[in-house]
mmCIF file of C-alpha atoms in Angstrom:
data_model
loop_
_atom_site.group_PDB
_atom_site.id
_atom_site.type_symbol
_atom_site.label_atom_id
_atom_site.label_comp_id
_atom_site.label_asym_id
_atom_site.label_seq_id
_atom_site.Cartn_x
_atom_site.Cartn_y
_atom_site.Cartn_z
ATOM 1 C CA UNK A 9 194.635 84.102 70.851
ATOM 2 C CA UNK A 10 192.850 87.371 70.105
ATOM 3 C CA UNK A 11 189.952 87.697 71.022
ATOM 4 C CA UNK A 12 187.048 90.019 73.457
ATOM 5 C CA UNK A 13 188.293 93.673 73.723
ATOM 6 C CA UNK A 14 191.411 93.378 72.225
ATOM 7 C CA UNK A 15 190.556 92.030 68.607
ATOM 8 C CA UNK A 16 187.298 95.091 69.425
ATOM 9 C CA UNK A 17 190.224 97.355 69.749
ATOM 10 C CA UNK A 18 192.319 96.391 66.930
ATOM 11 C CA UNK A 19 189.424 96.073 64.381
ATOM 12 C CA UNK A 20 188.270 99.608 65.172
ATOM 13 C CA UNK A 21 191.390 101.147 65.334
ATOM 14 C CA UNK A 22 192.084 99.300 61.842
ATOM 15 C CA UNK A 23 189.087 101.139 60.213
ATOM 16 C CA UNK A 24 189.229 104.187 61.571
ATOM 17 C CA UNK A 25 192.921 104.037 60.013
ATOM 18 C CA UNK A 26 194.381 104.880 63.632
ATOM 19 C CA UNK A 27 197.236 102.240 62.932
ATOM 20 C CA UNK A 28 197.921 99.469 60.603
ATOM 21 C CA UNK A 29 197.815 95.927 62.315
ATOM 22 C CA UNK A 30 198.300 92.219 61.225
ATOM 23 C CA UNK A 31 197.437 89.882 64.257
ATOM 24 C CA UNK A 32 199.784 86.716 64.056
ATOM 25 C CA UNK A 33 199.415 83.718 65.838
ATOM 26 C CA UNK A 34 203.239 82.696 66.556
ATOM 27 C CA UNK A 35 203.847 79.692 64.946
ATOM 28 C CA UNK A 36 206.046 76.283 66.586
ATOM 29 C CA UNK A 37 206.677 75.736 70.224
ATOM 30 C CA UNK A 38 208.445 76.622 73.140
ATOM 31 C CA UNK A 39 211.942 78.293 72.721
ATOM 32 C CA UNK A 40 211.760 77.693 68.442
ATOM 33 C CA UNK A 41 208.105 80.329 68.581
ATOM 34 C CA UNK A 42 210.171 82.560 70.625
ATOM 35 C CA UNK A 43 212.622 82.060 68.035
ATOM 36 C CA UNK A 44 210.220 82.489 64.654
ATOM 37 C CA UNK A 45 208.215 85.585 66.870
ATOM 38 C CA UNK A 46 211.753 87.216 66.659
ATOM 39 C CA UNK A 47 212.206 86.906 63.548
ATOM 40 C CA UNK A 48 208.822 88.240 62.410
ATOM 41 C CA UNK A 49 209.478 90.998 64.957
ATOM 42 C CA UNK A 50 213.017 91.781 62.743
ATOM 43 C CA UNK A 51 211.475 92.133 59.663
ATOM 44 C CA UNK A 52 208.661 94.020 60.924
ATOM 45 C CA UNK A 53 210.713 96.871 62.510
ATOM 46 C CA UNK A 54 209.205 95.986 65.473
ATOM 47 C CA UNK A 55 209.915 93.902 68.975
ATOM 48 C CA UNK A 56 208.683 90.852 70.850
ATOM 49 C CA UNK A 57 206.568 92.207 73.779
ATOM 50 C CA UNK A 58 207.370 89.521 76.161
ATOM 51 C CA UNK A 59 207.293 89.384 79.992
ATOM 52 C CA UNK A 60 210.258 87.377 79.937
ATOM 53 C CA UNK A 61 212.214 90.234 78.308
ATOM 54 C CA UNK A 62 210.532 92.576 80.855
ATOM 55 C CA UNK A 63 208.453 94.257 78.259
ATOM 56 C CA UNK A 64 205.082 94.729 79.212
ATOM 57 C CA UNK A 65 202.259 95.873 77.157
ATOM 58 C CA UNK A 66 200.940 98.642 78.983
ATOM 59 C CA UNK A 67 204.945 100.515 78.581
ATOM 60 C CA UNK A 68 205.034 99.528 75.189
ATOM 61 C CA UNK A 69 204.989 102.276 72.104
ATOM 62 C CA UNK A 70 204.125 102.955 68.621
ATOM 63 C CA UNK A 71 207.691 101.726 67.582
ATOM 64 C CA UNK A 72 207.750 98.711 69.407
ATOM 65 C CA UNK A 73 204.728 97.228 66.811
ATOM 66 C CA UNK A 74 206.962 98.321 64.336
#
């Protein structure tokens, strides 16, 4: 969920017209949300930021969000 100082962030950014953001909330379960979050990150341009792909926020860039 998105909440505290990241939604902060993202809604300021958003106004100021820094960046253009959706927040999703991954839909299904286990490995079939991985799947769908994929997906979504395809048509997107972007990529799943995902420990488990050892992708971690903090290293992430402007083209990862797509």
């Amino acid at each position: 969920d998105l909440e505290g100082e990241a939604l902060a962030t993202l809604v300021v950014n958003s106004m100021r017209g820094i960046v253009k953001v959706a927040a999703v909330k991954a839909p299904g379960f286990g490995d079939r949300r991985k799947s769908m979050l994929q997906d979504i990150a395809v048509l997107t341009a972007g990529n799943v930021i995902s420990e488990e792909l050892a992708m971690e926020l903090e290293k992430s860039t402007l083209e990862d969000l797509g």
